[in-house]
PDB file of N, CA and C in Angstrom:
ATOM      1  N   MET A  66     -47.945   1.457  -6.534  1.00 58.00           N
ATOM      2  CA  MET A  66     -49.259   1.962  -6.588  1.00 58.00           C
ATOM      3  C   MET A  66     -49.335   2.955  -8.103  1.00 58.00           C
ATOM      4  N   ALA A  67     -50.369   3.460  -8.294  1.00 68.00           N
ATOM      5  CA  ALA A  67     -50.464   3.931  -9.373  1.00 68.00           C
ATOM      6  C   ALA A  67     -50.521   5.466  -9.087  1.00 68.00           C
ATOM      7  N   ASP A  68     -49.811   6.134 -10.227  1.00 78.00           N
ATOM      8  CA  ASP A  68     -49.634   7.408 -10.330  1.00 78.00           C
ATOM      9  C   ASP A  68     -51.228   8.518 -10.055  1.00 78.00           C
ATOM     10  N   ARG A  69     -50.778   9.055  -9.560  1.00 89.00           N
ATOM     11  CA  ARG A  69     -51.747  10.403  -9.017  1.00 89.00           C
ATOM     12  C   ARG A  69     -51.950  11.667  -9.675  1.00 89.00           C
ATOM     13  N   LYS A  70     -53.134  11.643 -10.605  1.00 92.00           N
ATOM     14  CA  LYS A  70     -52.803  13.352 -11.909  1.00 92.00           C
ATOM     15  C   LYS A  70     -52.910  14.298 -10.790  1.00 92.00           C
ATOM     16  N   ILE A  71     -52.572  15.070 -11.225  1.00 97.00           N
ATOM     17  CA  ILE A  71     -53.161  16.861 -10.440  1.00 97.00           C
ATOM     18  C   ILE A  71     -53.266  17.447 -11.627  1.00 97.00           C
ATOM     19  N   ILE A  72     -54.302  18.594 -11.639  1.00 97.00           N
ATOM     20  CA  ILE A  72     -54.311  19.781 -12.745  1.00 97.00           C
ATOM     21  C   ILE A  72     -53.637  20.699 -12.159  1.00 97.00           C
ATOM     22  N   HIS A  73     -52.645  21.398 -13.324  1.00 98.00           N
ATOM     23  CA  HIS A  73     -52.465  22.849 -12.391  1.00 98.00           C
ATOM     24  C   HIS A  73     -52.873  24.225 -13.244  1.00 98.00           C
ATOM     25  N   LEU A  74     -53.788  25.213 -12.596  1.00 98.00           N
ATOM     26  CA  LEU A  74     -54.155  25.921 -13.434  1.00 98.00           C
ATOM     27  C   LEU A  74     -53.362  27.411 -13.164  1.00 98.00           C
ATOM     28  N   HIS A  75     -53.355  27.958 -14.299  1.00 98.00           N
ATOM     29  CA  HIS A  75     -52.457  29.090 -13.783  1.00 98.00           C
ATOM     30  C   HIS A  75     -53.341  30.439 -14.099  1.00 98.00           C
ATOM     31  N   LYS A  76     -53.556  31.235 -13.497  1.00 97.00           N
ATOM     32  CA  LYS A  76     -55.189  32.409 -13.601  1.00 97.00           C
ATOM     33  C   LYS A  76     -54.112  33.624 -12.912  1.00 97.00           C
ATOM     34  N   ASP A  77     -54.227  34.698 -13.690  1.00 96.00           N
ATOM     35  CA  ASP A  77     -54.410  35.685 -13.093  1.00 96.00           C
ATOM     36  C   ASP A  77     -52.558  36.312 -12.326  1.00 96.00           C
ATOM     37  N   GLY A  78     -51.977  35.528 -12.599  1.00 97.00           N
ATOM     38  CA  GLY A  78     -50.460  35.298 -12.105  1.00 97.00           C
ATOM     39  C   GLY A  78     -50.826  34.613 -10.549  1.00 97.00           C
ATOM     40  N   GLU A  79     -51.604  33.872 -10.612  1.00 97.00           N
ATOM     41  CA  GLU A  79     -51.567  33.074  -8.976  1.00 97.00           C
ATOM     42  C   GLU A  79     -51.591  31.315  -9.465  1.00 97.00           C
ATOM     43  N   ASP A  80     -51.588  30.394  -8.780  1.00 98.00           N
ATOM     44  CA  ASP A  80     -51.567  29.043  -9.333  1.00 98.00           C
ATOM     45  C   ASP A  80     -53.128  28.344  -8.366  1.00 98.00           C
ATOM     46  N   TYR A  81     -53.071  27.280  -9.116  1.00 98.00           N
ATOM     47  CA  TYR A  81     -54.074  26.437  -8.121  1.00 98.00           C
ATOM     48  C   TYR A  81     -54.058  25.126  -8.760  1.00 98.00           C
ATOM     49  N   TYR A  82     -54.321  24.544  -7.853  1.00 97.00           N
ATOM     50  CA  TYR A  82     -54.418  22.931  -7.864  1.00 97.00           C
ATOM     51  C   TYR A  82     -55.627  21.784  -7.813  1.00 97.00           C
ATOM     52  N   PHE A  83     -55.683  20.919  -8.910  1.00 97.00           N
ATOM     53  CA  PHE A  83     -57.123  20.528  -7.998  1.00 97.00           C
ATOM     54  C   PHE A  83     -56.743  18.692  -8.857  1.00 97.00           C
ATOM     55  N   GLY A  84     -57.604  18.189  -8.580  1.00 95.00           N
ATOM     56  CA  GLY A  84     -57.583  16.572  -8.003  1.00 95.00           C
ATOM     57  C   GLY A  84     -58.011  16.326  -9.402  1.00 95.00           C
ATOM     58  N   SER A  85     -58.919  16.834 -10.631  1.00 95.00           N
ATOM     59  CA  SER A  85     -59.698  16.423 -12.005  1.00 95.00           C
ATOM     60  C   SER A  85     -59.976  17.707 -12.313  1.00 95.00           C
ATOM     61  N   VAL A  86     -60.270  17.784 -13.558  1.00 95.00           N
ATOM     62  CA  VAL A  86     -60.792  18.858 -14.130  1.00 95.00           C
ATOM     63  C   VAL A  86     -62.275  19.317 -13.908  1.00 95.00           C
ATOM     64  N   SER A  87     -63.094  18.280 -13.522  1.00 96.00           N
ATOM     65  CA  SER A  87     -64.101  18.879 -13.180  1.00 96.00           C
ATOM     66  C   SER A  87     -64.255  19.483 -11.678  1.00 96.00           C
ATOM     67  N   ALA A  88     -63.216  19.309 -10.925  1.00 97.00           N
ATOM     68  CA  ALA A  88     -62.943  20.560  -9.733  1.00 97.00           C
ATOM     69  C   ALA A  88     -62.693  21.625  -9.702  1.00 97.00           C
ATOM     70  N   ILE A  89     -62.034  22.266 -10.921  1.00 97.00           N
ATOM     71  CA  ILE A  89     -61.800  23.520 -11.102  1.00 97.00           C
ATOM     72  C   ILE A  89     -62.747  24.035 -11.346  1.00 97.00           C
ATOM     73  N   TYR A  90     -64.237  23.268 -11.920  1.00 97.00           N
ATOM     74  CA  TYR A  90     -65.619  24.052 -12.101  1.00 97.00           C
ATOM     75  C   TYR A  90     -66.098  24.260 -10.421  1.00 97.00           C
ATOM     76  N   SER A  91     -65.660  23.383  -9.259  1.00 97.00           N
ATOM     77  CA  SER A  91     -66.065  23.906  -7.781  1.00 97.00           C
ATOM     78  C   SER A  91     -65.610  25.483  -7.538  1.00 97.00           C
ATOM     79  N   VAL A  92     -64.692  25.580  -8.292  1.00 97.00           N
ATOM     80  CA  VAL A  92     -64.116  26.994  -7.971  1.00 97.00           C
ATOM     81  C   VAL A  92     -64.691  28.427  -8.643  1.00 97.00           C
ATOM     82  N   PHE A  93     -64.522  28.019 -10.089  1.00 98.00           N
ATOM     83  CA  PHE A  93     -64.697  28.806 -11.076  1.00 98.00           C
ATOM     84  C   PHE A  93     -65.421  28.617 -12.233  1.00 98.00           C
ATOM     85  N   THR A  94     -65.727  29.740 -12.577  1.00 97.00           N
ATOM     86  CA  THR A  94     -66.467  29.454 -13.564  1.00 97.00           C
ATOM     87  C   THR A  94     -67.133  29.617 -14.964  1.00 97.00           C
ATOM     88  N   LYS A  95     -67.137  28.836 -16.029  1.00 96.00           N
ATOM     89  CA  LYS A  95     -66.492  28.777 -17.520  1.00 96.00           C
ATOM     90  C   LYS A  95     -66.255  30.241 -17.799  1.00 96.00           C
ATOM     91  N   GLU A  96     -66.761  31.847 -17.169  1.00 97.00           N
ATOM     92  CA  GLU A  96     -66.527  32.754 -17.289  1.00 97.00           C
ATOM     93  C   GLU A  96     -65.440  33.088 -17.241  1.00 97.00           C
ATOM     94  N   ASP A  97     -65.077  32.715 -16.070  1.00 97.00           N
ATOM     95  CA  ASP A  97     -63.533  33.028 -14.949  1.00 97.00           C
ATOM     96  C   ASP A  97     -62.563  32.192 -15.987  1.00 97.00           C
ATOM     97  N   ILE A  98     -62.502  31.063 -16.487  1.00 96.00           N
ATOM     98  CA  ILE A  98     -61.451  30.543 -16.953  1.00 96.00           C
ATOM     99  C   ILE A  98     -61.266  30.693 -18.777  1.00 96.00           C
ATOM    100  N   GLY A  99     -63.000  31.079 -19.416  1.00 97.00           N
ATOM    101  CA  GLY A  99     -62.920  31.213 -20.615  1.00 97.00           C
ATOM    102  C   GLY A  99     -62.826  29.796 -21.250  1.00 97.00           C
ATOM    103  N   VAL A 100     -63.876  28.444 -20.743  1.00 97.00           N
ATOM    104  CA  VAL A 100     -64.340  27.441 -21.601  1.00 97.00           C
ATOM    105  C   VAL A 100     -65.162  26.384 -20.646  1.00 97.00           C
ATOM    106  N   SER A 101     -65.977  26.339 -21.229  1.00 97.00           N
ATOM    107  CA  SER A 101     -66.725  25.345 -20.753  1.00 97.00           C
ATOM    108  C   SER A 101     -66.456  23.821 -20.136  1.00 97.00           C
ATOM    109  N   TYR A 102     -66.748  22.975 -19.362  1.00 97.00           N
ATOM    110  CA  TYR A 102     -66.140  21.959 -18.672  1.00 97.00           C
ATOM    111  C   TYR A 102     -65.693  20.723 -20.017  1.00 97.00           C
ATOM    112  N   GLY A 103     -67.100  20.549 -21.203  1.00 96.00           N
ATOM    113  CA  GLY A 103     -67.711  19.304 -21.658  1.00 96.00           C
ATOM    114  C   GLY A 103     -66.339  19.957 -22.940  1.00 96.00           C
ATOM    115  N   SER A 104     -66.351  21.719 -23.223  1.00 96.00           N
ATOM    116  CA  SER A 104     -65.216  21.406 -24.363  1.00 96.00           C
ATOM    117  C   SER A 104     -63.787  21.096 -23.753  1.00 96.00           C
ATOM    118  N   LEU A 105     -63.245  21.858 -22.474  1.00 96.00           N
ATOM    119  CA  LEU A 105     -62.392  21.165 -21.820  1.00 96.00           C
ATOM    120  C   LEU A 105     -61.752  19.243 -21.650  1.00 96.00           C
ATOM    121  N   ARG A 106     -62.656  19.062 -21.143  1.00 95.00           N
ATOM    122  CA  ARG A 106     -62.865  17.545 -21.181  1.00 95.00           C
ATOM    123  C   ARG A 106     -62.563  16.980 -22.446  1.00 95.00           C
ATOM    124  N   ASN A 107     -63.310  17.227 -23.680  1.00 96.00           N
ATOM    125  CA  ASN A 107     -63.060  16.731 -24.732  1.00 96.00           C
ATOM    126  C   ASN A 107     -61.323  17.125 -25.267  1.00 96.00           C
ATOM    127  N   TYR A 108     -60.977  18.230 -24.902  1.00 96.00           N
ATOM    128  CA  TYR A 108     -59.695  18.657 -25.139  1.00 96.00           C
ATOM    129  C   TYR A 108     -58.418  17.616 -24.554  1.00 96.00           C
ATOM    130  N   ALA A 109     -58.940  17.082 -23.768  1.00 93.00           N
ATOM    131  CA  ALA A 109     -57.878  16.312 -23.333  1.00 93.00           C
ATOM    132  C   ALA A 109     -56.911  16.185 -23.139  1.00 93.00           C
ATOM    133  N   ILE A 110     -56.686  17.367 -22.113  1.00 96.00           N
ATOM    134  CA  ILE A 110     -55.026  17.640 -21.697  1.00 96.00           C
ATOM    135  C   ILE A 110     -54.508  16.700 -21.138  1.00 96.00           C
ATOM    136  N   SER A 111     -53.263  16.543 -21.238  1.00 94.00           N
ATOM    137  CA  SER A 111     -52.336  15.430 -21.063  1.00 94.00           C
ATOM    138  C   SER A 111     -50.756  15.904 -20.207  1.00 94.00           C
ATOM    139  N   PRO A 112     -50.396  15.748 -19.743  1.00 93.00           N
ATOM    140  CA  PRO A 112     -48.782  16.018 -19.633  1.00 93.00           C
ATOM    141  C   PRO A 112     -48.424  16.808 -20.700  1.00 93.00           C
ATOM    142  N   ASP A 113     -48.496  16.062 -21.945  1.00 96.00           N
ATOM    143  CA  ASP A 113     -47.969  16.498 -23.440  1.00 96.00           C
ATOM    144  C   ASP A 113     -48.696  17.771 -24.441  1.00 96.00           C
ATOM    145  N   LYS A 114     -49.684  18.062 -23.650  1.00 97.00           N
ATOM    146  CA  LYS A 114     -50.931  18.897 -24.234  1.00 97.00           C
ATOM    147  C   LYS A 114     -51.288  19.821 -23.351  1.00 97.00           C
ATOM    148  N   PRO A 115     -51.157  20.318 -22.840  1.00 98.00           N
ATOM    149  CA  PRO A 115     -51.277  21.605 -21.837  1.00 98.00           C
ATOM    150  C   PRO A 115     -52.783  22.607 -22.665  1.00 98.00           C
ATOM    151  N   TYR A 116     -53.678  23.272 -21.709  1.00 98.00           N
ATOM    152  CA  TYR A 116     -54.710  24.080 -22.416  1.00 98.00           C
ATOM    153  C   TYR A 116     -54.591  25.013 -22.162  1.00 98.00           C
ATOM    154  N   SER A 117     -54.519  26.381 -23.166  1.00 98.00           N
ATOM    155  CA  SER A 117     -54.488  27.560 -22.996  1.00 98.00           C
ATOM    156  C   SER A 117     -54.952  28.770 -23.339  1.00 98.00           C
ATOM    157  N   ASN A 118     -55.390  29.742 -22.986  1.00 97.00           N
ATOM    158  CA  ASN A 118     -56.113  30.679 -23.751  1.00 97.00           C
ATOM    159  C   ASN A 118     -55.450  32.190 -22.944  1.00 97.00           C
ATOM    160  N   LYS A 119     -56.238  32.977 -23.089  1.00 97.00           N
ATOM    161  CA  LYS A 119     -56.274  34.570 -22.756  1.00 97.00           C
ATOM    162  C   LYS A 119     -56.107  34.871 -21.198  1.00 97.00           C
ATOM    163  N   HIS A 120     -57.087  33.758 -20.844  1.00 97.00           N
ATOM    164  CA  HIS A 120     -57.587  33.554 -19.232  1.00 97.00           C
ATOM    165  C   HIS A 120     -56.902  32.269 -18.790  1.00 97.00           C
ATOM    166  N   VAL A 121     -56.205  31.410 -19.140  1.00 98.00           N
ATOM    167  CA  VAL A 121     -55.597  30.741 -17.796  1.00 98.00           C
ATOM    168  C   VAL A 121     -54.582  29.704 -18.892  1.00 98.00           C
ATOM    169  N   THR A 122     -53.677  29.192 -18.530  1.00 98.00           N
ATOM    170  CA  THR A 122     -52.954  27.876 -18.750  1.00 98.00           C
ATOM    171  C   THR A 122     -53.426  26.662 -17.693  1.00 98.00           C
ATOM    172  N   ILE A 123     -53.412  25.520 -18.257  1.00 98.00           N
ATOM    173  CA  ILE A 123     -53.734  24.331 -17.315  1.00 98.00           C
ATOM    174  C   ILE A 123     -53.201  23.187 -17.835  1.00 98.00           C
ATOM    175  N   LYS A 124     -52.391  22.824 -16.536  1.00 97.00           N
ATOM    176  CA  LYS A 124     -51.576  21.837 -17.482  1.00 97.00           C
ATOM    177  C   LYS A 124     -51.984  20.268 -16.518  1.00 97.00           C
ATOM    178  N   GLU A 125     -51.279  19.114 -17.045  1.00 97.00           N
ATOM    179  CA  GLU A 125     -51.868  18.101 -16.233  1.00 97.00           C
ATOM    180  C   GLU A 125     -50.010  17.343 -15.932  1.00 97.00           C
ATOM    181  N   GLY A 126     -50.360  17.384 -14.340  1.00 96.00           N
ATOM    182  CA  GLY A 126     -48.830  16.553 -14.116  1.00 96.00           C
ATOM    183  C   GLY A 126     -49.020  15.523 -13.143  1.00 96.00           C
ATOM    184  N   VAL A 127     -48.143  14.570 -12.479  1.00 93.00           N
ATOM    185  CA  VAL A 127     -48.478  13.133 -11.580  1.00 93.00           C
ATOM    186  C   VAL A 127     -47.733  14.115 -10.589  1.00 93.00           C
ATOM    187  N   LEU A 128     -48.640  13.525  -9.573  1.00 91.00           N
ATOM    188  CA  LEU A 128     -48.239  14.393  -8.210  1.00 91.00           C
ATOM    189  C   LEU A 128     -46.912  13.011  -7.140  1.00 91.00           C
ATOM    190  N   ILE A 129     -46.348  13.760  -7.243  1.00 88.00           N
ATOM    191  CA  ILE A 129     -45.126  12.479  -6.250  1.00 88.00           C
ATOM    192  C   ILE A 129     -45.403  12.717  -4.893  1.00 88.00           C
ATOM    193  N   SER A 130     -45.338  11.656  -4.115  1.00 84.00           N
ATOM    194  CA  SER A 130     -45.449  11.290  -2.783  1.00 84.00           C
ATOM    195  C   SER A 130     -44.500  10.442  -2.607  1.00 84.00           C
ATOM    196  N   ALA A 131     -43.892  10.549  -0.901  1.00 83.00           N
ATOM    197  CA  ALA A 131     -43.051   9.488  -0.333  1.00 83.00           C
ATOM    198  C   ALA A 131     -44.226   8.390   0.043  1.00 83.00           C
ATOM    199  N   LYS A 132     -43.468   6.832  -0.176  1.00 78.00           N
ATOM    200  CA  LYS A 132     -44.324   5.856   0.196  1.00 78.00           C
ATOM    201  C   LYS A 132     -43.427   5.742   1.943  1.00 78.00           C
ATOM    202  N   GLY A 133     -45.210   5.700   2.284  1.00 74.00           N
ATOM    203  CA  GLY A 133     -44.559   5.343   4.088  1.00 74.00           C
ATOM    204  C   GLY A 133     -45.080   4.086   4.689  1.00 74.00           C
ATOM    205  N   ASN A 134     -44.945   3.748   5.977  1.00 71.00           N
ATOM    206  CA  ASN A 134     -45.224   2.857   6.361  1.00 71.00           C
ATOM    207  C   ASN A 134     -46.442   2.250   6.854  1.00 71.00           C
ATOM    208  N   ARG A 135     -47.175   3.536   6.850  1.00 71.00           N
ATOM    209  CA  ARG A 135     -48.700   3.212   7.615  1.00 71.00           C
ATOM    210  C   ARG A 135     -49.055   2.380   7.151  1.00 71.00           C
ATOM    211  N   GLY A 136     -50.151   1.280   7.749  1.00 66.00           N
ATOM    212  CA  GLY A 136     -51.203   0.310   7.763  1.00 66.00           C
ATOM    213  C   GLY A 136     -50.464  -0.834   7.696  1.00 66.00           C
ATOM    214  N   ILE A 137     -49.433  -0.446   7.346  1.00 66.00           N
ATOM    215  CA  ILE A 137     -48.236  -2.412   7.523  1.00 66.00           C
ATOM    216  C   ILE A 137     -48.019  -3.355   8.506  1.00 66.00           C
ATOM    217  N   LYS A 138     -48.496  -4.223   8.294  1.00 69.00           N
ATOM    218  CA  LYS A 138     -48.697  -4.851   9.506  1.00 69.00           C
ATOM    219  C   LYS A 138     -47.365  -5.708   9.915  1.00 69.00           C
ATOM    220  N   ASN A 139     -47.217  -5.897  11.045  1.00 66.00           N
ATOM    221  CA  ASN A 139     -45.669  -6.796  12.044  1.00 66.00           C
ATOM    222  C   ASN A 139     -44.342  -5.403  11.590  1.00 66.00           C
ATOM    223  N   ASN A 140     -45.254  -4.143  12.014  1.00 60.00           N
ATOM    224  CA  ASN A 140     -44.054  -3.049  12.616  1.00 60.00           C
ATOM    225  C   ASN A 140     -43.569  -3.001  13.513  1.00 60.00           C
ATOM    226  N   PRO A 141     -42.406  -3.701  14.376  1.00 61.00           N
ATOM    227  CA  PRO A 141     -41.696  -4.228  15.236  1.00 61.00           C
ATOM    228  C   PRO A 141     -42.247  -2.311  16.340  1.00 61.00           C
ATOM    229  N   PRO A 142     -42.130  -2.848  17.395  1.00 60.00           N
ATOM    230  CA  PRO A 142     -43.001  -1.671  18.542  1.00 60.00           C
ATOM    231  C   PRO A 142     -41.204  -0.658  18.176  1.00 60.00           C
ATOM    232  N   ARG A 143     -41.566   0.480  18.484  1.00 65.00           N
ATOM    233  CA  ARG A 143     -40.319   1.247  18.363  1.00 65.00           C
ATOM    234  C   ARG A 143     -39.276   1.191  20.230  1.00 65.00           C
ATOM    235  N   PHE A 144     -40.343   1.048  20.845  1.00 63.00           N
ATOM    236  CA  PHE A 144     -40.361   1.165  22.143  1.00 63.00           C
ATOM    237  C   PHE A 144     -40.816   0.324  23.207  1.00 63.00           C
ATOM    238  N   SER A 145     -40.107  -0.330  24.394  1.00 56.00           N
ATOM    239  CA  SER A 145     -40.683  -1.220  25.274  1.00 56.00           C
ATOM    240  C   SER A 145     -41.190  -0.401  26.377  1.00 56.00           C
ATOM    241  N   ARG A 146     -42.130  -1.348  26.873  1.00 62.00           N
ATOM    242  CA  ARG A 146     -42.883  -0.322  28.467  1.00 62.00           C
ATOM    243  C   ARG A 146     -42.440  -1.472  29.270  1.00 62.00           C
ATOM    244  N   GLY A 147     -41.492  -2.040  29.322  1.00 62.00           N
ATOM    245  CA  GLY A 147     -40.908  -3.299  30.386  1.00 62.00           C
ATOM    246  C   GLY A 147     -42.007  -3.972  31.232  1.00 62.00           C
ATOM    247  N   GLY A 148     -41.673  -4.537  31.820  1.00 54.00           N
ATOM    248  CA  GLY A 148     -42.741  -5.014  32.531  1.00 54.00           C
ATOM    249  C   GLY A 148     -42.067  -6.378  33.398  1.00 54.00           C
TER     250      GLY A 148
END
């Protein structure tokens, strides 16, 4: 399974989590965060290179999730209905 990135934005003591940099702009304006989408994209945020200004700190991380068994064929039934 490929790693899924997550974008963490910290603003005014609050934390917000997004699936992409562009998703930030569905909630905030460039005036809210002090940088335009194009400039932030060109900055190329990475886990080792967060973006920070007087309005926000934006970091990229990896979303860790458990591996489940949903959708796996041939799972044995958990109980028998008898018959």
